[in-house]
């Protein structure tokens, strides 16, 4: 390596300038979107859901999804537990948690599943290109024009929600509940599922208002409801929230921490790479080492062989 | 031993190379199937299991096992221990090919291969993957630049393009001359940049899974995962050099270079020891040793990774007899390489448990064919390049030996 003192400092100066330019670019602290203060939300009251699957049907229609293999009227679909997939953004599952009615028959509880639209979505934090973003109205929005198909959002999602068009060879999309973004962006617009629900099991509104509604229902009827709003605090809060008379653990809801799951990785990234301080420091350090050791002859390490 | 690197010019088509070519053809067929029927057609990936063999082996292990490139560059060119010069070029070649194949593997794994350039335009500073992608992109270019002098050395003053291209001889010659004049003076920029970029993304690869705390088994999920990835990458650098140099010199019937490899692995005792200490310390501090004997596939994979992949080879390397013996040294280094490979597969695949679905995952035939095909192609190109470019320095083995 032909390294002269003058050459070293001249080029080191240029590298420093490049580093400064990099530091002047948007700070790593800048977030794609702040946590919305009062987004829209949906409150699902599991005591009201009758498992009619009208929400599935409406979702299919407003999002122009492919026809299902079995009709939305076919009750046997409920005989097995399903997950949302690339052809269905929401599904209703039936559970028999053990409660009996007057005739000694098991009472079913129905649970609608879809993207929870987290307040601090792990998918949006993970997305390499920022194709997933948290919108002011609460939507976790997917912009297919940015997506490269790395599926890191699917790895990150604590609720195992985003699905993928695995059988499209060239233009597959990440598929998940859109929160009917276009519809709710218009005044008075409702998500397809919330609009159709015949039992008002799904209430659409401002998240803070919905939390009050939920607390009131629990307070007014403490026998019917458990004192837990799933989604109030889970992973830092979600736009979709549930109240229930049956423990959530028995209804397929998973235990998630109250801390938003991307916190740790974001903290590490932002601490280590804010203004690129660590790479610049390391570069300088290695440059210093290289400079001080430049005098070593090409084979001055002949003793190396003996030192083993 | 002061033999400079030279193009081997040995016979290329040996039976081993034919086997490689067959595996490459099988892989090519699987890749074709992936681009006709989609990822789902050739793989067992699903909603619950978005990442599998390709990310665990082609990408994560590919990056880790290319660490020989920056660790030898650091030793020989930054600290200035030129004694180790003979292994720098082969390690550089492995790193260059390794990263090239990481990108090829990614092109197959990501759904929209044609959109791979988009992270250059759309930035997300929250995303660990964004930083990894940027570093890998820059580092791949750095590796190509670092390799240019090897090409210059072989062809400068001897450019002789075939047929119609002969008219370009003058142009090619002047390009080589230009590269030769400039690169010698500024190469240190790229050497240091290569080490810095490597430290950044080797560690960040470990941060990737931190975004999913509820899905990764506690034996692996730790806030120091990036540090563990960095130290293990640094520790596996020299063993990987020993592994590939021994394979290459044995296959090409060259001298084993033991005078360089022995002392090189003496450094590994400290590096691997540091990794082992961090790994055990982390387990003790977080109290995760309670999981060790649960006997599940996950915990057993952890035990194999730690015992066979770290502890046994570390104890082996402590012995000077092992470090002087070509076979024993190769065995120890192969264990370390296998241990880091298993660690990456464990973190990205085995430790990953979908929160809802019980989906067990085992790679499909198509996935395996593609991975094997890519590795075979890498070896094929390695052999081709060392035959025609001055990479290896080991003299041919004497017949009497």
PDB file of C-alpha atoms in Angstrom, chain A residues 1-3 7-12 15 25-32 83-86 122 124-130 132 142 144-164 166-173 252 254-257 261-262 264-266 268-270 272-273 276 278-280 282-284 286-287 289-291 293-294 296-302 304-308, chain B residues 1-2 34-41 43 45-52 54-55 74 77-86 109-120 122-133 184-196 199-200 203-204 207-215 221-224 226 258-260 262-263 266-267 320 323-324 352 354-357:
ATOM      1  CA  UNK A   1       0.000   0.000   0.000  1.00  0.00           C
ATOM      2  CA  UNK A   2       1.600   3.223  -1.147  1.00  0.00           C
ATOM      3  CA  UNK A   3       0.626   5.524   1.643  1.00  0.00           C
ATOM      4  CA  UNK A   7      -1.831  11.692   0.602  1.00  0.00           C
ATOM      5  CA  UNK A   8      -3.272  10.237   3.758  1.00  0.00           C
ATOM      6  CA  UNK A   9      -4.373  13.557   5.209  1.00  0.00           C
ATOM      7  CA  UNK A  10      -5.654  14.894   1.923  1.00  0.00           C
ATOM      8  CA  UNK A  11      -7.898  11.910   1.413  1.00  0.00           C
ATOM      9  CA  UNK A  12      -8.816  11.679   5.081  1.00  0.00           C
ATOM     10  CA  UNK A  15     -13.613  11.301   3.713  1.00  0.00           C
ATOM     11  CA  UNK A  25     -28.857  14.190   5.554  1.00  0.00           C
ATOM     12  CA  UNK A  26     -32.118  13.525   7.415  1.00  0.00           C
ATOM     13  CA  UNK A  27     -31.380  12.605  11.006  1.00  0.00           C
ATOM     14  CA  UNK A  28     -31.985   8.963  11.865  1.00  0.00           C
ATOM     15  CA  UNK A  29     -34.273  10.232  14.629  1.00  0.00           C
ATOM     16  CA  UNK A  30     -36.821  11.389  12.061  1.00  0.00           C
ATOM     17  CA  UNK A  31     -39.663   8.895  12.004  1.00  0.00           C
ATOM     18  CA  UNK A  32     -41.802   8.065   9.015  1.00  0.00           C
ATOM     19  CA  UNK A  83     -56.490 -17.287   9.765  1.00  0.00           C
ATOM     20  CA  UNK A  84     -56.690 -14.268   7.478  1.00  0.00           C
ATOM     21  CA  UNK A  85     -54.792 -14.951   4.256  1.00  0.00           C
ATOM     22  CA  UNK A  86     -54.055 -13.481   0.852  1.00  0.00           C
ATOM     23  CA  UNK A 122     -43.759  -3.385  14.110  1.00  0.00           C
ATOM     24  CA  UNK A 124     -43.912  -0.273   9.626  1.00  0.00           C
ATOM     25  CA  UNK A 125     -40.769  -0.114  11.748  1.00  0.00           C
ATOM     26  CA  UNK A 126     -39.369  -3.156   9.971  1.00  0.00           C
ATOM     27  CA  UNK A 127     -40.314  -2.272   6.391  1.00  0.00           C
ATOM     28  CA  UNK A 128     -37.082  -1.716   4.470  1.00  0.00           C
ATOM     29  CA  UNK A 129     -38.610   0.913   2.169  1.00  0.00           C
ATOM     30  CA  UNK A 130     -41.297   2.385   4.399  1.00  0.00           C
ATOM     31  CA  UNK A 132     -46.009   0.323   5.472  1.00  0.00           C
ATOM     32  CA  UNK A 142     -49.483  -0.582   2.592  1.00  0.00           C
ATOM     33  CA  UNK A 144     -47.427  -1.640  -3.000  1.00  0.00           C
ATOM     34  CA  UNK A 145     -45.467   0.686  -5.298  1.00  0.00           C
ATOM     35  CA  UNK A 146     -42.589   0.769  -2.786  1.00  0.00           C
ATOM     36  CA  UNK A 147     -42.688  -2.888  -1.705  1.00  0.00           C
ATOM     37  CA  UNK A 148     -39.802  -5.182  -2.698  1.00  0.00           C
ATOM     38  CA  UNK A 149     -41.307  -8.320  -1.183  1.00  0.00           C
ATOM     39  CA  UNK A 150     -38.740  -8.981   1.562  1.00  0.00           C
ATOM     40  CA  UNK A 151     -41.508 -10.099   3.969  1.00  0.00           C
ATOM     41  CA  UNK A 152     -39.719  -8.598   6.982  1.00  0.00           C
ATOM     42  CA  UNK A 153     -43.114  -7.088   7.947  1.00  0.00           C
ATOM     43  CA  UNK A 154     -44.446 -10.624   8.296  1.00  0.00           C
ATOM     44  CA  UNK A 155     -41.489 -11.565  10.484  1.00  0.00           C
ATOM     45  CA  UNK A 156     -42.072  -8.485  12.641  1.00  0.00           C
ATOM     46  CA  UNK A 157     -45.862  -8.595  13.081  1.00  0.00           C
ATOM     47  CA  UNK A 158     -46.630  -9.881  16.602  1.00  0.00           C
ATOM     48  CA  UNK A 159     -50.153 -10.899  15.519  1.00  0.00           C
ATOM     49  CA  UNK A 160     -49.054 -12.995  12.510  1.00  0.00           C
ATOM     50  CA  UNK A 161     -51.330 -11.002  10.220  1.00  0.00           C
ATOM     51  CA  UNK A 162     -49.696  -9.981   6.911  1.00  0.00           C
ATOM     52  CA  UNK A 163     -50.128 -12.672   4.275  1.00  0.00           C
ATOM     53  CA  UNK A 164     -48.374 -12.959   0.956  1.00  0.00           C
ATOM     54  CA  UNK A 166     -46.742 -16.637  -2.710  1.00  0.00           C
ATOM     55  CA  UNK A 167     -47.991 -17.946  -6.024  1.00  0.00           C
ATOM     56  CA  UNK A 168     -47.500 -14.748  -7.988  1.00  0.00           C
ATOM     57  CA  UNK A 169     -44.028 -15.046  -9.553  1.00  0.00           C
ATOM     58  CA  UNK A 170     -43.402 -11.398 -10.429  1.00  0.00           C
ATOM     59  CA  UNK A 171     -45.719  -8.933  -8.656  1.00  0.00           C
ATOM     60  CA  UNK A 172     -46.808 -10.532  -5.382  1.00  0.00           C
ATOM     61  CA  UNK A 173     -48.328  -8.258  -2.746  1.00  0.00           C
ATOM     62  CA  UNK A 252     -57.250 -17.425  20.463  1.00  0.00           C
ATOM     63  CA  UNK A 254     -52.258 -14.104  22.114  1.00  0.00           C
ATOM     64  CA  UNK A 255     -50.403 -12.714  25.060  1.00  0.00           C
ATOM     65  CA  UNK A 256     -48.299  -9.795  23.885  1.00  0.00           C
ATOM     66  CA  UNK A 257     -46.234  -7.335  25.916  1.00  0.00           C
ATOM     67  CA  UNK A 261     -42.319  -4.762  19.997  1.00  0.00           C
ATOM     68  CA  UNK A 262     -40.036  -2.689  17.724  1.00  0.00           C
ATOM     69  CA  UNK A 264     -35.539  -2.396  21.275  1.00  0.00           C
ATOM     70  CA  UNK A 265     -34.355  -2.686  17.675  1.00  0.00           C
ATOM     71  CA  UNK A 266     -35.205   0.980  17.006  1.00  0.00           C
ATOM     72  CA  UNK A 268     -30.262   0.098  19.160  1.00  0.00           C
ATOM     73  CA  UNK A 269     -30.300   1.401  15.599  1.00  0.00           C
ATOM     74  CA  UNK A 270     -30.835   5.024  16.572  1.00  0.00           C
ATOM     75  CA  UNK A 272     -25.581   3.321  17.268  1.00  0.00           C
ATOM     76  CA  UNK A 273     -26.124   5.114  14.006  1.00  0.00           C
ATOM     77  CA  UNK A 276     -23.377   7.897  11.674  1.00  0.00           C
ATOM     78  CA  UNK A 278     -20.020   5.088  15.210  1.00  0.00           C
ATOM     79  CA  UNK A 279     -18.932   4.294  11.635  1.00  0.00           C
ATOM     80  CA  UNK A 280     -17.111   7.637  11.406  1.00  0.00           C
ATOM     81  CA  UNK A 282     -14.389   3.505  13.708  1.00  0.00           C
ATOM     82  CA  UNK A 283     -13.134   4.753  10.358  1.00  0.00           C
ATOM     83  CA  UNK A 284     -10.897   7.300  12.085  1.00  0.00           C
ATOM     84  CA  UNK A 286      -8.758   2.212  11.892  1.00  0.00           C
ATOM     85  CA  UNK A 287      -7.136   4.975   9.835  1.00  0.00           C
ATOM     86  CA  UNK A 289      -3.956   2.203  13.334  1.00  0.00           C
ATOM     87  CA  UNK A 290      -3.161   1.870   9.649  1.00  0.00           C
ATOM     88  CA  UNK A 291      -1.075   5.033   9.743  1.00  0.00           C
ATOM     89  CA  UNK A 293       1.610   0.473  11.425  1.00  0.00           C
ATOM     90  CA  UNK A 294       2.449   1.558   7.851  1.00  0.00           C
ATOM     91  CA  UNK A 296       6.051  -2.602   8.953  1.00  0.00           C
ATOM     92  CA  UNK A 297       8.130  -4.237   6.273  1.00  0.00           C
ATOM     93  CA  UNK A 298       6.536  -6.642   3.854  1.00  0.00           C
ATOM     94  CA  UNK A 299       7.747  -9.712   5.709  1.00  0.00           C
ATOM     95  CA  UNK A 300       8.840  -8.433   9.086  1.00  0.00           C
ATOM     96  CA  UNK A 301       6.681 -11.080  10.704  1.00  0.00           C
ATOM     97  CA  UNK A 302       9.034 -13.938  10.081  1.00  0.00           C
ATOM     98  CA  UNK A 304       5.207 -15.138  13.541  1.00  0.00           C
ATOM     99  CA  UNK A 305       5.826 -18.696  12.501  1.00  0.00           C
ATOM    100  CA  UNK A 306       7.911 -19.344  15.614  1.00  0.00           C
ATOM    101  CA  UNK A 307       5.527 -17.690  18.022  1.00  0.00           C
ATOM    102  CA  UNK A 308       2.804 -20.210  17.608  1.00  0.00           C
TER     103      UNK A 308
ATOM    104  CA  UNK B   1       7.091 -19.443   0.961  1.00  0.00           C
ATOM    105  CA  UNK B   2       7.591 -15.930  -0.423  1.00  0.00           C
ATOM    106  CA  UNK B  34     -39.648 -20.137  -8.827  1.00  0.00           C
ATOM    107  CA  UNK B  35     -39.909 -17.434 -11.487  1.00  0.00           C
ATOM    108  CA  UNK B  36     -42.721 -19.253 -13.280  1.00  0.00           C
ATOM    109  CA  UNK B  37     -44.862 -20.521 -10.414  1.00  0.00           C
ATOM    110  CA  UNK B  38     -43.852 -18.084  -7.659  1.00  0.00           C
ATOM    111  CA  UNK B  39     -42.093 -18.563  -4.344  1.00  0.00           C
ATOM    112  CA  UNK B  40     -44.961 -20.721  -3.097  1.00  0.00           C
ATOM    113  CA  UNK B  41     -44.445 -23.165  -5.956  1.00  0.00           C
ATOM    114  CA  UNK B  43     -40.891 -23.447  -1.158  1.00  0.00           C
ATOM    115  CA  UNK B  45     -42.776 -20.590   3.119  1.00  0.00           C
ATOM    116  CA  UNK B  46     -46.091 -19.358   4.504  1.00  0.00           C
ATOM    117  CA  UNK B  47     -47.782 -16.520   6.344  1.00  0.00           C
ATOM    118  CA  UNK B  48     -46.519 -17.934   9.618  1.00  0.00           C
ATOM    119  CA  UNK B  49     -43.067 -18.698   8.187  1.00  0.00           C
ATOM    120  CA  UNK B  50     -42.067 -15.869   5.882  1.00  0.00           C
ATOM    121  CA  UNK B  51     -38.323 -16.560   6.134  1.00  0.00           C
ATOM    122  CA  UNK B  52     -36.739 -19.975   5.741  1.00  0.00           C
ATOM    123  CA  UNK B  54     -32.817 -18.974   1.876  1.00  0.00           C
ATOM    124  CA  UNK B  55     -32.580 -16.224   4.493  1.00  0.00           C
ATOM    125  CA  UNK B  74      -7.675  -5.886   8.853  1.00  0.00           C
ATOM    126  CA  UNK B  77      -3.381  -4.277   5.611  1.00  0.00           C
ATOM    127  CA  UNK B  78      -4.527  -2.252   8.621  1.00  0.00           C
ATOM    128  CA  UNK B  79      -2.402  -3.727  11.403  1.00  0.00           C
ATOM    129  CA  UNK B  80       0.232  -4.415   8.769  1.00  0.00           C
ATOM    130  CA  UNK B  81       1.010  -8.063   9.465  1.00  0.00           C
ATOM    131  CA  UNK B  82       2.140  -8.822   5.954  1.00  0.00           C
ATOM    132  CA  UNK B  83       3.147 -12.318   6.959  1.00  0.00           C
ATOM    133  CA  UNK B  84      -0.477 -13.265   6.368  1.00  0.00           C
ATOM    134  CA  UNK B  85      -0.528 -11.812   2.852  1.00  0.00           C
ATOM    135  CA  UNK B  86      -0.887 -15.262   1.179  1.00  0.00           C
ATOM    136  CA  UNK B 109     -36.127 -14.777  -2.025  1.00  0.00           C
ATOM    137  CA  UNK B 110     -37.733 -11.373  -2.354  1.00  0.00           C
ATOM    138  CA  UNK B 111     -41.069 -11.425  -4.119  1.00  0.00           C
ATOM    139  CA  UNK B 112     -40.368  -8.493  -6.412  1.00  0.00           C
ATOM    140  CA  UNK B 113     -36.803  -9.128  -7.529  1.00  0.00           C
ATOM    141  CA  UNK B 114     -37.001  -6.346 -10.091  1.00  0.00           C
ATOM    142  CA  UNK B 115     -37.669  -3.827  -7.288  1.00  0.00           C
ATOM    143  CA  UNK B 116     -34.466  -4.562  -5.366  1.00  0.00           C
ATOM    144  CA  UNK B 117     -33.143  -1.060  -6.133  1.00  0.00           C
ATOM    145  CA  UNK B 118     -36.007   0.643  -4.306  1.00  0.00           C
ATOM    146  CA  UNK B 119     -34.324   0.891  -0.870  1.00  0.00           C
ATOM    147  CA  UNK B 120     -31.851   3.291  -2.507  1.00  0.00           C
ATOM    148  CA  UNK B 122     -37.147   4.957  -0.238  1.00  0.00           C
ATOM    149  CA  UNK B 123     -35.397   5.118   3.124  1.00  0.00           C
ATOM    150  CA  UNK B 124     -36.645   3.899   6.472  1.00  0.00           C
ATOM    151  CA  UNK B 125     -34.182   4.698   9.236  1.00  0.00           C
ATOM    152  CA  UNK B 126     -36.201   2.636  11.714  1.00  0.00           C
ATOM    153  CA  UNK B 127     -35.599  -0.494   9.668  1.00  0.00           C
ATOM    154  CA  UNK B 128     -32.612  -2.641  10.562  1.00  0.00           C
ATOM    155  CA  UNK B 129     -32.970  -4.321   7.200  1.00  0.00           C
ATOM    156  CA  UNK B 130     -32.566  -0.967   5.465  1.00  0.00           C
ATOM    157  CA  UNK B 131     -29.193  -0.431   7.107  1.00  0.00           C
ATOM    158  CA  UNK B 132     -28.094  -3.992   6.357  1.00  0.00           C
ATOM    159  CA  UNK B 133     -29.097  -3.585   2.718  1.00  0.00           C
ATOM    160  CA  UNK B 184      -2.595   1.797  -5.423  1.00  0.00           C
ATOM    161  CA  UNK B 185      -2.777   5.242  -3.899  1.00  0.00           C
ATOM    162  CA  UNK B 186      -6.376   5.223  -2.689  1.00  0.00           C
ATOM    163  CA  UNK B 187      -6.898   1.553  -1.885  1.00  0.00           C
ATOM    164  CA  UNK B 188      -6.564   2.216   1.846  1.00  0.00           C
ATOM    165  CA  UNK B 189      -9.842   4.151   1.730  1.00  0.00           C
ATOM    166  CA  UNK B 190     -11.624   1.029   0.556  1.00  0.00           C
ATOM    167  CA  UNK B 191      -9.739  -1.292   2.893  1.00  0.00           C
ATOM    168  CA  UNK B 192     -10.872   0.700   5.939  1.00  0.00           C
ATOM    169  CA  UNK B 193     -14.360   1.229   4.502  1.00  0.00           C
ATOM    170  CA  UNK B 194     -14.640  -2.525   4.011  1.00  0.00           C
ATOM    171  CA  UNK B 195     -13.902  -3.182   7.682  1.00  0.00           C
ATOM    172  CA  UNK B 196     -16.257  -0.435   8.886  1.00  0.00           C
ATOM    173  CA  UNK B 199     -18.718  -4.307  11.395  1.00  0.00           C
ATOM    174  CA  UNK B 200     -21.926  -2.365  10.777  1.00  0.00           C
ATOM    175  CA  UNK B 203     -23.808  -6.716  13.871  1.00  0.00           C
ATOM    176  CA  UNK B 204     -27.032  -5.392  12.394  1.00  0.00           C
ATOM    177  CA  UNK B 207     -30.503  -6.859  15.300  1.00  0.00           C
ATOM    178  CA  UNK B 208     -32.869  -8.043  12.560  1.00  0.00           C
ATOM    179  CA  UNK B 209     -34.755 -10.480  14.741  1.00  0.00           C
ATOM    180  CA  UNK B 210     -34.933  -8.122  17.722  1.00  0.00           C
ATOM    181  CA  UNK B 211     -38.032  -6.617  16.141  1.00  0.00           C
ATOM    182  CA  UNK B 212     -39.898  -9.847  16.973  1.00  0.00           C
ATOM    183  CA  UNK B 213     -39.415 -10.421  20.721  1.00  0.00           C
ATOM    184  CA  UNK B 214     -42.465 -12.644  21.034  1.00  0.00           C
ATOM    185  CA  UNK B 215     -41.416 -14.981  18.251  1.00  0.00           C
ATOM    186  CA  UNK B 221     -33.335 -13.516  21.868  1.00  0.00           C
ATOM    187  CA  UNK B 222     -31.058 -11.128  23.732  1.00  0.00           C
ATOM    188  CA  UNK B 223     -30.385  -7.401  23.449  1.00  0.00           C
ATOM    189  CA  UNK B 224     -26.735  -8.271  22.786  1.00  0.00           C
ATOM    190  CA  UNK B 226     -25.904  -7.727  17.428  1.00  0.00           C
ATOM    191  CA  UNK B 258       0.260 -24.508   7.239  1.00  0.00           C
ATOM    192  CA  UNK B 259       2.952 -21.971   8.109  1.00  0.00           C
ATOM    193  CA  UNK B 260       0.365 -19.259   7.732  1.00  0.00           C
ATOM    194  CA  UNK B 262      -1.362 -22.375  12.152  1.00  0.00           C
ATOM    195  CA  UNK B 263      -0.495 -18.972  13.615  1.00  0.00           C
ATOM    196  CA  UNK B 266      -3.813 -18.920  17.370  1.00  0.00           C
ATOM    197  CA  UNK B 267      -5.589 -15.544  17.157  1.00  0.00           C
ATOM    198  CA  UNK B 320      -0.529 -26.628  19.699  1.00  0.00           C
ATOM    199  CA  UNK B 323      -2.729 -26.194  15.221  1.00  0.00           C
ATOM    200  CA  UNK B 324       0.302 -27.837  13.612  1.00  0.00           C
ATOM    201  CA  UNK B 352     -38.522 -18.573  15.196  1.00  0.00           C
ATOM    202  CA  UNK B 354     -45.031 -18.262  14.932  1.00  0.00           C
ATOM    203  CA  UNK B 355     -47.257 -16.989  17.769  1.00  0.00           C
ATOM    204  CA  UNK B 356     -50.522 -18.493  16.506  1.00  0.00           C
ATOM    205  CA  UNK B 357     -49.969 -21.200  13.910  1.00  0.00           C
TER     206      UNK B 357
END
